Amino acid sequence: MRLRIGARSKNVRMAAATHSEEEVVPSRRWLVLLIVQIVTLLFGMAITASTIVLPHIRGALSINHDQAAWTVTLFLVGAAVGTPITGWLAGKLGWRRLMVTTLIGFTLSSIACGLAGNLGVLLVARTLQGLFGAPLTPLGQGMLLATFPKRMHALVLMLWGVGGVMGPVLGPILGGVVGEALGWRWTFLFLAPVGLLATLLALVALGDQQKGSSGKLGLMGFISLATAMGALQLMLDRGHRLDWFESFEITTELILALFAAGLFILHTAWSKNPFMQKELFSNWNFMFGLLVMLVMGALSYTPIALFPTLLQDLREYPDATVGFILSSRGLGNFGSFLIVVQFTKYYPRLALTVGILLQVWAGWAMSRLNINMTDWDIIWTNFVQGFGFGLAYTPMTVLAFATLPNKLVVQGASMFNLMRNFGSSLFISISILVLLRTTAANYAGLSQLVSPLNEKITNSPISSTWGLESLESLTRLTTEIEHQALIGGYLNAFDLFTWVALASVPLAWVFKSKSTGTLKT
């Protein structure tokens, strides 16, 4: 009897010790969080900083607007190809080897971007930068979700969001200030020391978790998915420049993307060795999480993509000023961190709903701006949009991964970020299409009013400024028409943003709640 009691007591002590170990989070986990914050910051800066310095690149390399735009397009294509394979590589190489290899490649390609002497070298370097940078965000997110217990997911995702926020905040500032002061090359070269620091930390803090857990690579699934995403990325980024389906290139890319996507679906459904595990697509929360992530991606970068050109074309703001003003979106993200953890812990679906509704409000306010908008108008609308995005992102991620096994987390995170990037590209392209088409329609409609028979022009007090009698006044009138037509196009794009956000609100209540102590909706 004593032996039994002793054994039972020993088991109780072991259980208590195990519970105690779970309660005390090892310091190495926080170092993992720091690494993930840094690499997320790196990738975010690489995306946003380069868009600000495109005019400088055009002038320095003597290239046109379309050639300069390829530096952004090929980065996104590289990221689209590299993101899906992150889960398989993590299982094949382990966390440390994959993270270190990725960071070394990203750092060297960033240096190559800064030292590029011609367009060809820059395009190759940017493609490699996107390819090596692609695993940083999904691998980092997957490591956090697998390292920390589920009860802490809301907290660590909020802390991880600091890196996600600082990238879009520092990117425009880095591109604007550094680009003007030191030249466009330093926008890329400044990423190198940060990449080196992250590499050293990864060597110290990470282990070989998940190494050897990958089976055979479903090569057909990977090739078909990478081809589909690469072709879609090219189509979406170049469509508005080539007049969409009037172009043979765009039509070919669409056909290729649809064929490859169909092949990926068939391979996943029927292959004994699929590239993506079938359990991912049978998980209710994760599947709806992918849909919500597509929408969140659409809402993520669209204001950042639209406002720089709006302020530069209509208000003639310098690059540095644009960067500082748009950093208000990042401040809004920071503000959301004050409440998102507790809000997500007890009411995740409500937190997601409120976050989306705040973005609806911000989009509605943006669609009511006019050509005389003030700096404050831009700052507060972007602040609210950033606050809403930060408030929605954490509960959306917690809900999507709440029922997913740890072994599928990194692979799930790669699909998650793939959908975010695709949603961003898709909606930015649609927004630009709306902007261009409605601007042209607005210009045509306003131009019809410019006639000597229109008494509102010929007999108006403003006729001396915008009249038809002299070339100078006619030029001023034409410029004003162009500006009014263009602001109307931007407002229509913000209207689309508002409606998409509003339509996504019901999706927050499709998630199933799980009784884990972190979800109590």
C-alpha positions as a Python dict, from the first residue, in 0.01 Angstrom:
ca = {
    (1, 'M'): (0, 0, 0),
    (2, 'R'): (282, 238, 85),
    (3, 'L'): (445, 171, -247),
    (4, 'R'): (123, 265, -425),
    (5, 'I'): (81, 580, -220),
    (6, 'G'): (443, 675, -283),
    (7, 'A'): (407, 622, -656),
    (8, 'R'): (87, 825, -661),
    (9, 'S'): (254, 1105, -466),
    (10, 'K'): (545, 1102, -708),
    (11, 'N'): (306, 1131, -1001),
    (12, 'V'): (133, 1423, -835),
    (13, 'R'): (464, 1598, -777),
    (14, 'M'): (566, 1540, -1140),
    (15, 'A'): (235, 1678, -1262),
    (16, 'A'): (272, 1980, -1036),
    (17, 'A'): (626, 2036, -1162),
    (18, 'T'): (512, 2009, -1522),
    (19, 'H'): (232, 2256, -1457),
    (20, 'S'): (479, 2491, -1292),
    (21, 'E'): (711, 2471, -1593),
    (22, 'E'): (423, 2562, -1823),
    (23, 'E'): (335, 2862, -1607),
    (24, 'V'): (691, 2999, -1608),
    (25, 'V'): (782, 3090, -1964),
    (26, 'P'): (1157, 3030, -2025),
    (27, 'S'): (1362, 3337, -2113),
    (28, 'R'): (1465, 3178, -2443),
    (29, 'R'): (1105, 3210, -2562),
    (30, 'W'): (1121, 3586, -2520),
    (31, 'L'): (1442, 3591, -2722),
    (32, 'V'): (1254, 3406, -2997),
    (33, 'L'): (989, 3679, -2979),
    (34, 'L'): (1259, 3947, -3018),
    (35, 'I'): (1403, 3773, -3325),
    (36, 'V'): (1060, 3743, -3481),
    (37, 'Q'): (992, 4112, -3420),
    (38, 'I'): (1318, 4210, -3590),
    (39, 'V'): (1270, 3991, -3899),
    (40, 'T'): (910, 4107, -3938),
    (41, 'L'): (1036, 4464, -3919),
    (42, 'L'): (1294, 4389, -4188),
    (43, 'F'): (1042, 4249, -4434),
    (44, 'G'): (793, 4531, -4376),
    (45, 'M'): (1061, 4794, -4433),
    (46, 'A'): (1179, 4621, -4750),
    (47, 'I'): (826, 4644, -4894),
    (48, 'T'): (734, 5001, -4805),
    (49, 'A'): (1069, 5186, -4814),
    (50, 'S'): (1137, 5105, -5179),
    (51, 'T'): (807, 5250, -5299),
    (52, 'I'): (900, 5595, -5167),
    (53, 'V'): (1237, 5609, -5349),
    (54, 'L'): (1113, 5497, -5692),
    (55, 'P'): (1149, 5852, -5833),
    (56, 'H'): (1511, 5860, -5714),
    (57, 'I'): (1579, 5520, -5873),
    (58, 'R'): (1430, 5637, -6203),
    (59, 'G'): (1657, 5940, -6211),
    (60, 'A'): (1973, 5762, -6096),
    (61, 'L'): (1947, 5471, -6341),
    (62, 'S'): (1786, 5671, -6626),
    (63, 'I'): (1485, 5442, -6655),
    (64, 'N'): (1117, 5507, -6713),
    (65, 'H'): (827, 5464, -6472),
    (66, 'D'): (735, 5114, -6592),
    (67, 'Q'): (1093, 4987, -6560),
    (68, 'A'): (1121, 5125, -6208),
    (69, 'A'): (792, 4960, -6113),
    (70, 'W'): (948, 4620, -6192),
    (71, 'T'): (1161, 4661, -5877),
    (72, 'V'): (843, 4635, -5673),
    (73, 'T'): (675, 4374, -5894),
    (74, 'L'): (962, 4125, -5889),
    (75, 'F'): (1005, 4160, -5513),
    (76, 'L'): (640, 4064, -5470),
    (77, 'V'): (673, 3777, -5719),
    (78, 'G'): (974, 3643, -5531),
    (79, 'A'): (781, 3666, -5204),
    (80, 'A'): (479, 3492, -5359),
    (81, 'V'): (696, 3201, -5478),
    (82, 'G'): (894, 3168, -5155),
    (83, 'T'): (609, 3191, -4902),
    (84, 'P'): (429, 2858, -4967),
    (85, 'I'): (738, 2642, -4919),
    (86, 'T'): (819, 2785, -4574),
    (87, 'G'): (638, 2508, -4386),
    (88, 'W'): (814, 2228, -4574),
    (89, 'L'): (1156, 2392, -4537),
    (90, 'A'): (1100, 2439, -4163),
    (91, 'G'): (1033, 2068, -4129),
    (92, 'K'): (1330, 1977, -4348),
    (93, 'L'): (1597, 2210, -4208),
    (94, 'G'): (1466, 2304, -3864),
    (95, 'W'): (1400, 2653, -3737),
    (96, 'R'): (1760, 2767, -3685),
    (97, 'R'): (1904, 2657, -4019),
    (98, 'L'): (1611, 2796, -4214),
    (99, 'M'): (1606, 3129, -4032),
    (100, 'V'): (1983, 3180, -4057),
    (101, 'T'): (1994, 3084, -4425),
    (102, 'T'): (1702, 3310, -4501),
    (103, 'L'): (1852, 3606, -4313),
    (104, 'I'): (2193, 3568, -4479),
    (105, 'G'): (2031, 3556, -4823),
    (106, 'F'): (1808, 3854, -4744),
    (107, 'T'): (2100, 4060, -4608),
    (108, 'L'): (2328, 3989, -4905),
    (109, 'S'): (2052, 4061, -5157),
    (110, 'S'): (1976, 4390, -4977),
    (111, 'I'): (2342, 4489, -5012),
    (112, 'A'): (2330, 4391, -5378),
    (113, 'C'): (2025, 4617, -5425),
    (114, 'G'): (2213, 4910, -5275),
    (115, 'L'): (2524, 4851, -5488),
    (116, 'A'): (2341, 4779, -5816),
    (117, 'G'): (2486, 4978, -6102),
    (118, 'N'): (2217, 4907, -6359),
    (119, 'L'): (1855, 4799, -6383),
    (120, 'G'): (1929, 4433, -6457),
    (121, 'V'): (2135, 4381, -6142),
    (122, 'L'): (1877, 4567, -5933),
    (123, 'L'): (1591, 4351, -6063),
    (124, 'V'): (1776, 4026, -5992),
    (125, 'A'): (1871, 4147, -5643),
    (126, 'R'): (1514, 4257, -5567),
    (127, 'T'): (1378, 3919, -5678),
    (128, 'L'): (1622, 3741, -5449),
    (129, 'Q'): (1538, 3982, -5167),
    (130, 'G'): (1170, 3891, -5199),
    (131, 'L'): (1247, 3520, -5231),
    (132, 'F'): (1472, 3508, -4922),
    (133, 'G'): (1250, 3747, -4729),
    (134, 'A'): (934, 3546, -4792),
    (135, 'P'): (984, 3292, -4507),
    (136, 'L'): (1061, 3557, -4244),
    (137, 'T'): (705, 3648, -4150),
    (138, 'P'): (533, 3305, -4171),
    (139, 'L'): (825, 3126, -4003),
    (140, 'G'): (833, 3388, -3728),
    (141, 'Q'): (459, 3372, -3670),
    (142, 'G'): (465, 2993, -3672),
    (143, 'M'): (751, 2982, -3421),
    (144, 'L'): (563, 3207, -3182),
    (145, 'L'): (241, 3008, -3200),
    (146, 'A'): (428, 2680, -3155),
    (147, 'T'): (662, 2806, -2879),
    (148, 'F'): (416, 2983, -2650),
    (149, 'P'): (112, 2811, -2495),
    (150, 'K'): (-227, 2896, -2642),
    (151, 'R'): (-324, 3095, -2333),
    (152, 'M'): (-48, 3344, -2423),
    (153, 'H'): (-115, 3369, -2797),
    (154, 'A'): (-304, 3698, -2773),
    (155, 'L'): (-19, 3857, -2575),
    (156, 'V'): (267, 3735, -2795),
    (157, 'L'): (80, 3822, -3116),
    (158, 'M'): (28, 4171, -2982),
    (159, 'L'): (398, 4202, -2895),
    (160, 'W'): (491, 4055, -3233),
    (161, 'G'): (273, 4320, -3389),
    (162, 'V'): (528, 4580, -3278),
    (163, 'G'): (759, 4453, -3551),
    (164, 'G'): (475, 4433, -3798),
    (165, 'V'): (377, 4790, -3719),
    (166, 'M'): (725, 4939, -3719),
    (167, 'G'): (798, 4808, -4068),
    (168, 'P'): (522, 5010, -4239),
    (169, 'V'): (595, 5303, -4004),
    (170, 'L'): (972, 5318, -4049),
    (171, 'G'): (965, 5211, -4414),
    (172, 'P'): (819, 5534, -4557),
    (173, 'I'): (1027, 5742, -4315),
    (174, 'L'): (1344, 5553, -4405),
    (175, 'G'): (1267, 5578, -4774),
    (176, 'G'): (1179, 5947, -4755),
    (177, 'V'): (1441, 6084, -4515),
    (178, 'V'): (1733, 5860, -4602),
    (179, 'G'): (1651, 5868, -4972),
    (180, 'E'): (1662, 6248, -4976),
    (181, 'A'): (1964, 6286, -4745),
    (182, 'L'): (2197, 6004, -4853),
    (183, 'G'): (2049, 5868, -5177),
    (184, 'W'): (1823, 5577, -5265),
    (185, 'R'): (2099, 5316, -5223),
    (186, 'W'): (2111, 5364, -4847),
    (187, 'T'): (1744, 5270, -4825),
    (188, 'F'): (1857, 4914, -4899),
    (189, 'L'): (2200, 4925, -4734),
    (190, 'F'): (2049, 5023, -4397),
    (191, 'L'): (1876, 4684, -4386),
    (192, 'A'): (2208, 4496, -4379),
    (193, 'P'): (2319, 4563, -4017),
    (194, 'V'): (1971, 4480, -3889),
    (195, 'G'): (1979, 4154, -4084),
    (196, 'L'): (2322, 4072, -3940),
    (197, 'L'): (2199, 4134, -3583),
    (198, 'A'): (1898, 3906, -3639),
    (199, 'T'): (2128, 3635, -3780),
    (200, 'L'): (2348, 3638, -3469),
    (201, 'L'): (2045, 3622, -3239),
    (202, 'A'): (1899, 3332, -3439),
    (203, 'L'): (2224, 3136, -3401),
    (204, 'V'): (2209, 3178, -3023),
    (205, 'A'): (1838, 3142, -2948),
    (206, 'L'): (1692, 2896, -3198),
    (207, 'G'): (1719, 2521, -3201),
    (208, 'D'): (1644, 2253, -3458),
    (209, 'Q'): (1274, 2230, -3375),
    (210, 'Q'): (1066, 2046, -3637),
    (211, 'K'): (1379, 1927, -3819),
    (212, 'G'): (1307, 1604, -4002),
    (213, 'S'): (929, 1635, -3968),
    (214, 'S'): (873, 1702, -4339),
    (215, 'G'): (799, 1413, -4566),
    (216, 'K'): (867, 1413, -4935),
    (217, 'L'): (812, 1743, -5107),
    (218, 'G'): (490, 1737, -5308),
    (219, 'L'): (678, 1884, -5602),
    (220, 'M'): (379, 1909, -5832),
    (221, 'G'): (179, 2090, -5564),
    (222, 'F'): (461, 2335, -5491),
    (223, 'I'): (530, 2412, -5858),
    (224, 'S'): (160, 2461, -5936),
    (225, 'L'): (100, 2684, -5631),
    (226, 'A'): (416, 2891, -5690),
    (227, 'T'): (326, 2929, -6059),
    (228, 'A'): (-31, 3033, -5979),
    (229, 'M'): (75, 3293, -5722),
    (230, 'G'): (362, 3425, -5934),
    (231, 'A'): (142, 3462, -6242),
    (232, 'L'): (-137, 3627, -6040),
    (233, 'Q'): (113, 3866, -5883),
    (234, 'L'): (246, 3969, -6224),
    (235, 'M'): (-106, 4009, -6362),
    (236, 'L'): (-227, 4221, -6073),
    (237, 'D'): (80, 4442, -6057),
    (238, 'R'): (107, 4509, -6431),
    (239, 'G'): (-257, 4494, -6536),
    (240, 'H'): (-335, 4862, -6500),
    (241, 'R'): (-23, 4959, -6698),
    (242, 'L'): (-105, 4727, -6988),
    (243, 'D'): (-481, 4794, -7004),
    (244, 'W'): (-566, 4457, -6852),
    (245, 'F'): (-712, 4203, -7090),
    (246, 'E'): (-635, 4411, -7396),
    (247, 'S'): (-281, 4286, -7336),
    (248, 'F'): (-164, 3941, -7448),
    (249, 'E'): (70, 3924, -7146),
    (250, 'I'): (-208, 3978, -6893),
    (251, 'T'): (-440, 3728, -7064),
    (252, 'T'): (-163, 3468, -7069),
    (253, 'E'): (-86, 3523, -6701),
    (254, 'L'): (-452, 3478, -6607),
    (255, 'I'): (-484, 3152, -6804),
    (256, 'L'): (-160, 3022, -6652),
    (257, 'A'): (-271, 3118, -6299),
    (258, 'L'): (-611, 2949, -6335),
    (259, 'F'): (-461, 2631, -6480),
    (260, 'A'): (-193, 2612, -6209),
    (261, 'A'): (-446, 2681, -5931),
    (262, 'G'): (-673, 2403, -6058),
    (263, 'L'): (-377, 2166, -6072),
    (264, 'F'): (-286, 2254, -5712),
    (265, 'I'): (-640, 2184, -5592),
    (266, 'L'): (-648, 1845, -5766),
    (267, 'H'): (-303, 1754, -5633),
    (268, 'T'): (-400, 1846, -5277),
    (269, 'A'): (-726, 1650, -5295),
    (270, 'W'): (-601, 1331, -5459),
    (271, 'S'): (-226, 1297, -5404),
    (272, 'K'): (-93, 1065, -5136),
    (273, 'N'): (187, 1315, -5077),
    (274, 'P'): (29, 1662, -5109),
    (275, 'F'): (240, 1975, -5077),
    (276, 'M'): (-3, 2121, -4821),
    (277, 'Q'): (-148, 1887, -4558),
    (278, 'K'): (-517, 1814, -4611),
    (279, 'E'): (-586, 1871, -4242),
    (280, 'L'): (-531, 2242, -4299),
    (281, 'F'): (-826, 2263, -4533),
    (282, 'S'): (-1058, 2054, -4318),
    (283, 'N'): (-1016, 2282, -4016),
    (284, 'W'): (-1320, 2511, -3996),
    (285, 'N'): (-1158, 2802, -3813),
    (286, 'F'): (-844, 2798, -4024),
    (287, 'M'): (-1032, 2794, -4353),
    (288, 'F'): (-1246, 3091, -4255),
    (289, 'G'): (-931, 3250, -4114),
    (290, 'L'): (-781, 3235, -4464),
    (291, 'L'): (-1089, 3412, -4602),
    (292, 'V'): (-1074, 3684, -4336),
    (293, 'M'): (-699, 3717, -4389),
    (294, 'L'): (-763, 3776, -4760),
    (295, 'V'): (-989, 4067, -4664),
    (296, 'M'): (-748, 4193, -4399),
    (297, 'G'): (-473, 4189, -4658),
    (298, 'A'): (-698, 4395, -4884),
    (299, 'L'): (-747, 4650, -4606),
    (300, 'S'): (-385, 4645, -4491),
    (301, 'Y'): (-172, 4830, -4746),
    (302, 'T'): (-429, 5002, -4968),
    (303, 'P'): (-424, 5341, -4787),
    (304, 'I'): (-43, 5324, -4778),
    (305, 'A'): (-40, 5265, -5154),
    (306, 'L'): (-290, 5542, -5238),
    (307, 'F'): (-198, 5830, -5008),
    (308, 'P'): (166, 5888, -5119),
    (309, 'T'): (71, 5953, -5481),
    (310, 'L'): (-237, 6152, -5372),
    (311, 'L'): (-26, 6384, -5157),
    (312, 'Q'): (256, 6413, -5410),
    (313, 'D'): (34, 6472, -5717),
    (314, 'L'): (-233, 6695, -5564),
    (315, 'R'): (-57, 6866, -5273),
    (316, 'E'): (307, 6847, -5385),
    (317, 'Y'): (425, 6710, -5051),
    (318, 'P'): (796, 6610, -5034),
    (319, 'D'): (875, 6242, -4979),
    (320, 'A'): (993, 6288, -4621),
    (321, 'T'): (675, 6471, -4520),
    (322, 'V'): (460, 6199, -4675),
    (323, 'G'): (649, 5937, -4473),
    (324, 'F'): (601, 6120, -4144),
    (325, 'I'): (230, 6185, -4202),
    (326, 'L'): (154, 5825, -4297),
    (327, 'S'): (337, 5698, -3989),
    (328, 'S'): (17, 5791, -3803),
    (329, 'R'): (-120, 5456, -3919),
    (330, 'G'): (154, 5284, -3722),
    (331, 'L'): (76, 5496, -3419),
    (332, 'G'): (-282, 5376, -3445),
    (333, 'N'): (-155, 5018, -3443),
    (334, 'F'): (43, 5091, -3128),
    (335, 'G'): (-264, 5241, -2965),
    (336, 'S'): (-460, 4922, -3026),
    (337, 'F'): (-201, 4723, -2830),
    (338, 'L'): (-323, 4884, -2508),
    (339, 'I'): (-654, 4697, -2520),
    (340, 'V'): (-626, 4416, -2775),
    (341, 'V'): (-486, 4147, -2542),
    (342, 'Q'): (-764, 4156, -2283),
    (343, 'F'): (-1028, 4221, -2548),
    (344, 'T'): (-910, 3916, -2742),
    (345, 'K'): (-883, 3701, -2431),
    (346, 'Y'): (-1248, 3737, -2338),
    (347, 'Y'): (-1430, 3852, -2652),
    (348, 'P'): (-1224, 3768, -2964),
    (349, 'R'): (-1510, 3776, -3214),
    (350, 'L'): (-1636, 4105, -3076),
    (351, 'A'): (-1283, 4248, -3088),
    (352, 'L'): (-1254, 4143, -3452),
    (353, 'T'): (-1590, 4303, -3529),
    (354, 'V'): (-1501, 4634, -3363),
    (355, 'G'): (-1165, 4639, -3543),
    (356, 'I'): (-1329, 4596, -3883),
    (357, 'L'): (-1597, 4857, -3804),
    (358, 'L'): (-1327, 5109, -3715),
    (359, 'Q'): (-1177, 5051, -4058),
    (360, 'V'): (-1521, 5105, -4210),
    (361, 'W'): (-1536, 5441, -4031),
    (362, 'A'): (-1185, 5535, -4147),
    (363, 'G'): (-1263, 5440, -4507),
    (364, 'W'): (-1588, 5639, -4498),
    (365, 'A'): (-1402, 5946, -4366),
    (366, 'M'): (-1133, 5907, -4634),
    (367, 'S'): (-1400, 5895, -4902),
    (368, 'R'): (-1531, 6233, -4778),
    (369, 'L'): (-1198, 6417, -4814),
    (370, 'N'): (-1154, 6693, -5071),
    (371, 'I'): (-867, 6864, -5246),
    (372, 'N'): (-833, 7111, -4958),
    (373, 'M'): (-774, 6838, -4701),
    (374, 'T'): (-546, 6926, -4410),
    (375, 'D'): (-261, 6730, -4258),
    (376, 'W'): (-487, 6652, -3962),
    (377, 'D'): (-749, 6498, -4192),
    (378, 'I'): (-490, 6255, -4323),
    (379, 'I'): (-337, 6185, -3983),
    (380, 'W'): (-655, 6101, -3792),
    (381, 'T'): (-810, 5888, -4067),
    (382, 'N'): (-492, 5682, -4102),
    (383, 'F'): (-464, 5659, -3722),
    (384, 'V'): (-816, 5514, -3695),
    (385, 'Q'): (-751, 5272, -3983),
    (386, 'G'): (-431, 5154, -3814),
    (387, 'F'): (-602, 5123, -3477),
    (388, 'G'): (-882, 4917, -3631),
    (389, 'F'): (-641, 4692, -3818),
    (390, 'G'): (-436, 4628, -3504),
    (391, 'L'): (-749, 4556, -3303),
    (392, 'A'): (-878, 4310, -3565),
    (393, 'Y'): (-556, 4127, -3656),
    (394, 'T'): (-476, 3965, -3321),
    (395, 'P'): (-820, 3810, -3251),
    (396, 'M'): (-849, 3701, -3613),
    (397, 'T'): (-517, 3515, -3588),
    (398, 'V'): (-598, 3365, -3247),
    (399, 'L'): (-934, 3237, -3372),
    (400, 'A'): (-788, 3095, -3694),
    (401, 'F'): (-512, 2898, -3516),
    (402, 'A'): (-709, 2807, -3202),
    (403, 'T'): (-789, 2453, -3320),
    (404, 'L'): (-485, 2388, -3541),
    (405, 'P'): (-229, 2129, -3419),
    (406, 'N'): (121, 2261, -3346),
    (407, 'K'): (275, 2045, -3618),
    (408, 'L'): (75, 2236, -3879),
    (409, 'V'): (127, 2586, -3741),
    (410, 'V'): (427, 2692, -3955),
    (411, 'Q'): (269, 2552, -4271),
    (412, 'G'): (-57, 2722, -4178),
    (413, 'A'): (126, 3050, -4116),
    (414, 'S'): (281, 3034, -4463),
    (415, 'M'): (-65, 2996, -4619),
    (416, 'F'): (-193, 3271, -4392),
    (417, 'N'): (69, 3521, -4506),
    (418, 'L'): (32, 3409, -4866),
    (419, 'M'): (-337, 3505, -4850),
    (420, 'R'): (-250, 3838, -4688),
    (421, 'N'): (0, 3926, -4962),
    (422, 'F'): (-239, 3813, -5233),
    (423, 'G'): (-525, 4013, -5080),
    (424, 'S'): (-305, 4323, -5067),
    (425, 'S'): (-194, 4289, -5428),
    (426, 'L'): (-544, 4209, -5552),
    (427, 'F'): (-711, 4502, -5380),
    (428, 'I'): (-436, 4752, -5459),
    (429, 'S'): (-468, 4659, -5827),
    (430, 'I'): (-847, 4688, -5817),
    (431, 'S'): (-821, 5021, -5634),
    (432, 'I'): (-578, 5159, -5892),
    (433, 'L'): (-810, 5038, -6169),
    (434, 'V'): (-1101, 5222, -6005),
    (435, 'L'): (-881, 5528, -5961),
    (436, 'L'): (-768, 5540, -6324),
    (437, 'R'): (-1104, 5457, -6483),
    (438, 'T'): (-1310, 5697, -6273),
    (439, 'T'): (-1050, 5972, -6306),
    (440, 'A'): (-1077, 5944, -6684),
    (441, 'A'): (-1459, 5948, -6664),
    (442, 'N'): (-1450, 6248, -6428),
    (443, 'Y'): (-1216, 6437, -6659),
    (444, 'A'): (-1436, 6370, -6960),
    (445, 'G'): (-1745, 6490, -6774),
    (446, 'L'): (-1582, 6805, -6639),
    (447, 'S'): (-1423, 6891, -6972),
    (448, 'Q'): (-1765, 6904, -7136),
    (449, 'L'): (-1852, 7197, -6909),
    (450, 'V'): (-1562, 7405, -7041),
    (451, 'S'): (-1727, 7597, -7320),
    (452, 'P'): (-1780, 7964, -7417),
    (453, 'L'): (-2151, 7886, -7400),
    (454, 'N'): (-2129, 7803, -7029),
    (455, 'E'): (-2227, 8123, -6850),
    (456, 'K'): (-2096, 7991, -6517),
    (457, 'I'): (-1747, 8022, -6663),
    (458, 'T'): (-1774, 8327, -6890),
    (459, 'N'): (-1978, 8541, -6646),
    (460, 'S'): (-1824, 8416, -6321),
    (461, 'P'): (-1599, 8618, -6087),
    (462, 'I'): (-1342, 8341, -6131),
    (463, 'S'): (-1327, 8385, -6507),
    (464, 'S'): (-1018, 8603, -6474),
    (465, 'T'): (-837, 8310, -6315),
    (466, 'W'): (-990, 8016, -6498),
    (467, 'G'): (-1123, 8186, -6810),
    (468, 'L'): (-1102, 8091, -7177),
    (469, 'E'): (-961, 8415, -7311),
    (470, 'S'): (-589, 8356, -7261),
    (471, 'L'): (-358, 8058, -7280),
    (472, 'E'): (-244, 8112, -6921),
    (473, 'S'): (-595, 8113, -6771),
    (474, 'L'): (-697, 7817, -6989),
    (475, 'T'): (-394, 7624, -6864),
    (476, 'R'): (-491, 7696, -6504),
    (477, 'L'): (-846, 7581, -6576),
    (478, 'T'): (-719, 7258, -6734),
    (479, 'T'): (-494, 7191, -6436),
    (480, 'E'): (-783, 7243, -6195),
    (481, 'I'): (-1002, 7004, -6395),
    (482, 'E'): (-728, 6742, -6382),
    (483, 'H'): (-696, 6784, -6006),
    (484, 'Q'): (-1070, 6761, -5945),
    (485, 'A'): (-1099, 6455, -6167),
    (486, 'L'): (-809, 6289, -5986),
    (487, 'I'): (-939, 6356, -5635),
    (488, 'G'): (-1272, 6209, -5745),
    (489, 'G'): (-1090, 5893, -5854),
    (490, 'Y'): (-918, 5862, -5517),
    (491, 'L'): (-1246, 5910, -5331),
    (492, 'N'): (-1406, 5632, -5537),
    (493, 'A'): (-1118, 5402, -5442),
    (494, 'F'): (-1174, 5485, -5074),
    (495, 'D'): (-1545, 5415, -5123),
    (496, 'L'): (-1456, 5066, -5245),
    (497, 'F'): (-1234, 5018, -4939),
    (498, 'T'): (-1527, 5112, -4715),
    (499, 'W'): (-1772, 4870, -4877),
    (500, 'V'): (-1528, 4577, -4868),
    (501, 'A'): (-1464, 4638, -4497),
    (502, 'L'): (-1836, 4662, -4425),
    (503, 'A'): (-1913, 4341, -4616),
    (504, 'S'): (-1654, 4150, -4411),
    (505, 'V'): (-1811, 4225, -4071),
    (506, 'P'): (-2035, 3912, -4064),
    (507, 'L'): (-1730, 3690, -4121),
    (508, 'A'): (-1617, 3761, -3764),
    (509, 'W'): (-1907, 3554, -3631),
    (510, 'V'): (-1845, 3246, -3845),
    (511, 'F'): (-1554, 3132, -3627),
    (512, 'K'): (-1622, 2858, -3377),
    (513, 'S'): (-1530, 2930, -3017),
    (514, 'K'): (-1306, 2693, -2825),
    (515, 'S'): (-1316, 2657, -2449),
    (516, 'T'): (-947, 2695, -2375),
    (517, 'G'): (-948, 2981, -2131),
    (518, 'T'): (-837, 3222, -2403),
    (519, 'L'): (-1156, 3222, -2606),
    (520, 'K'): (-1479, 3301, -2427),
    (521, 'T'): (-1695, 3453, -2695),
}
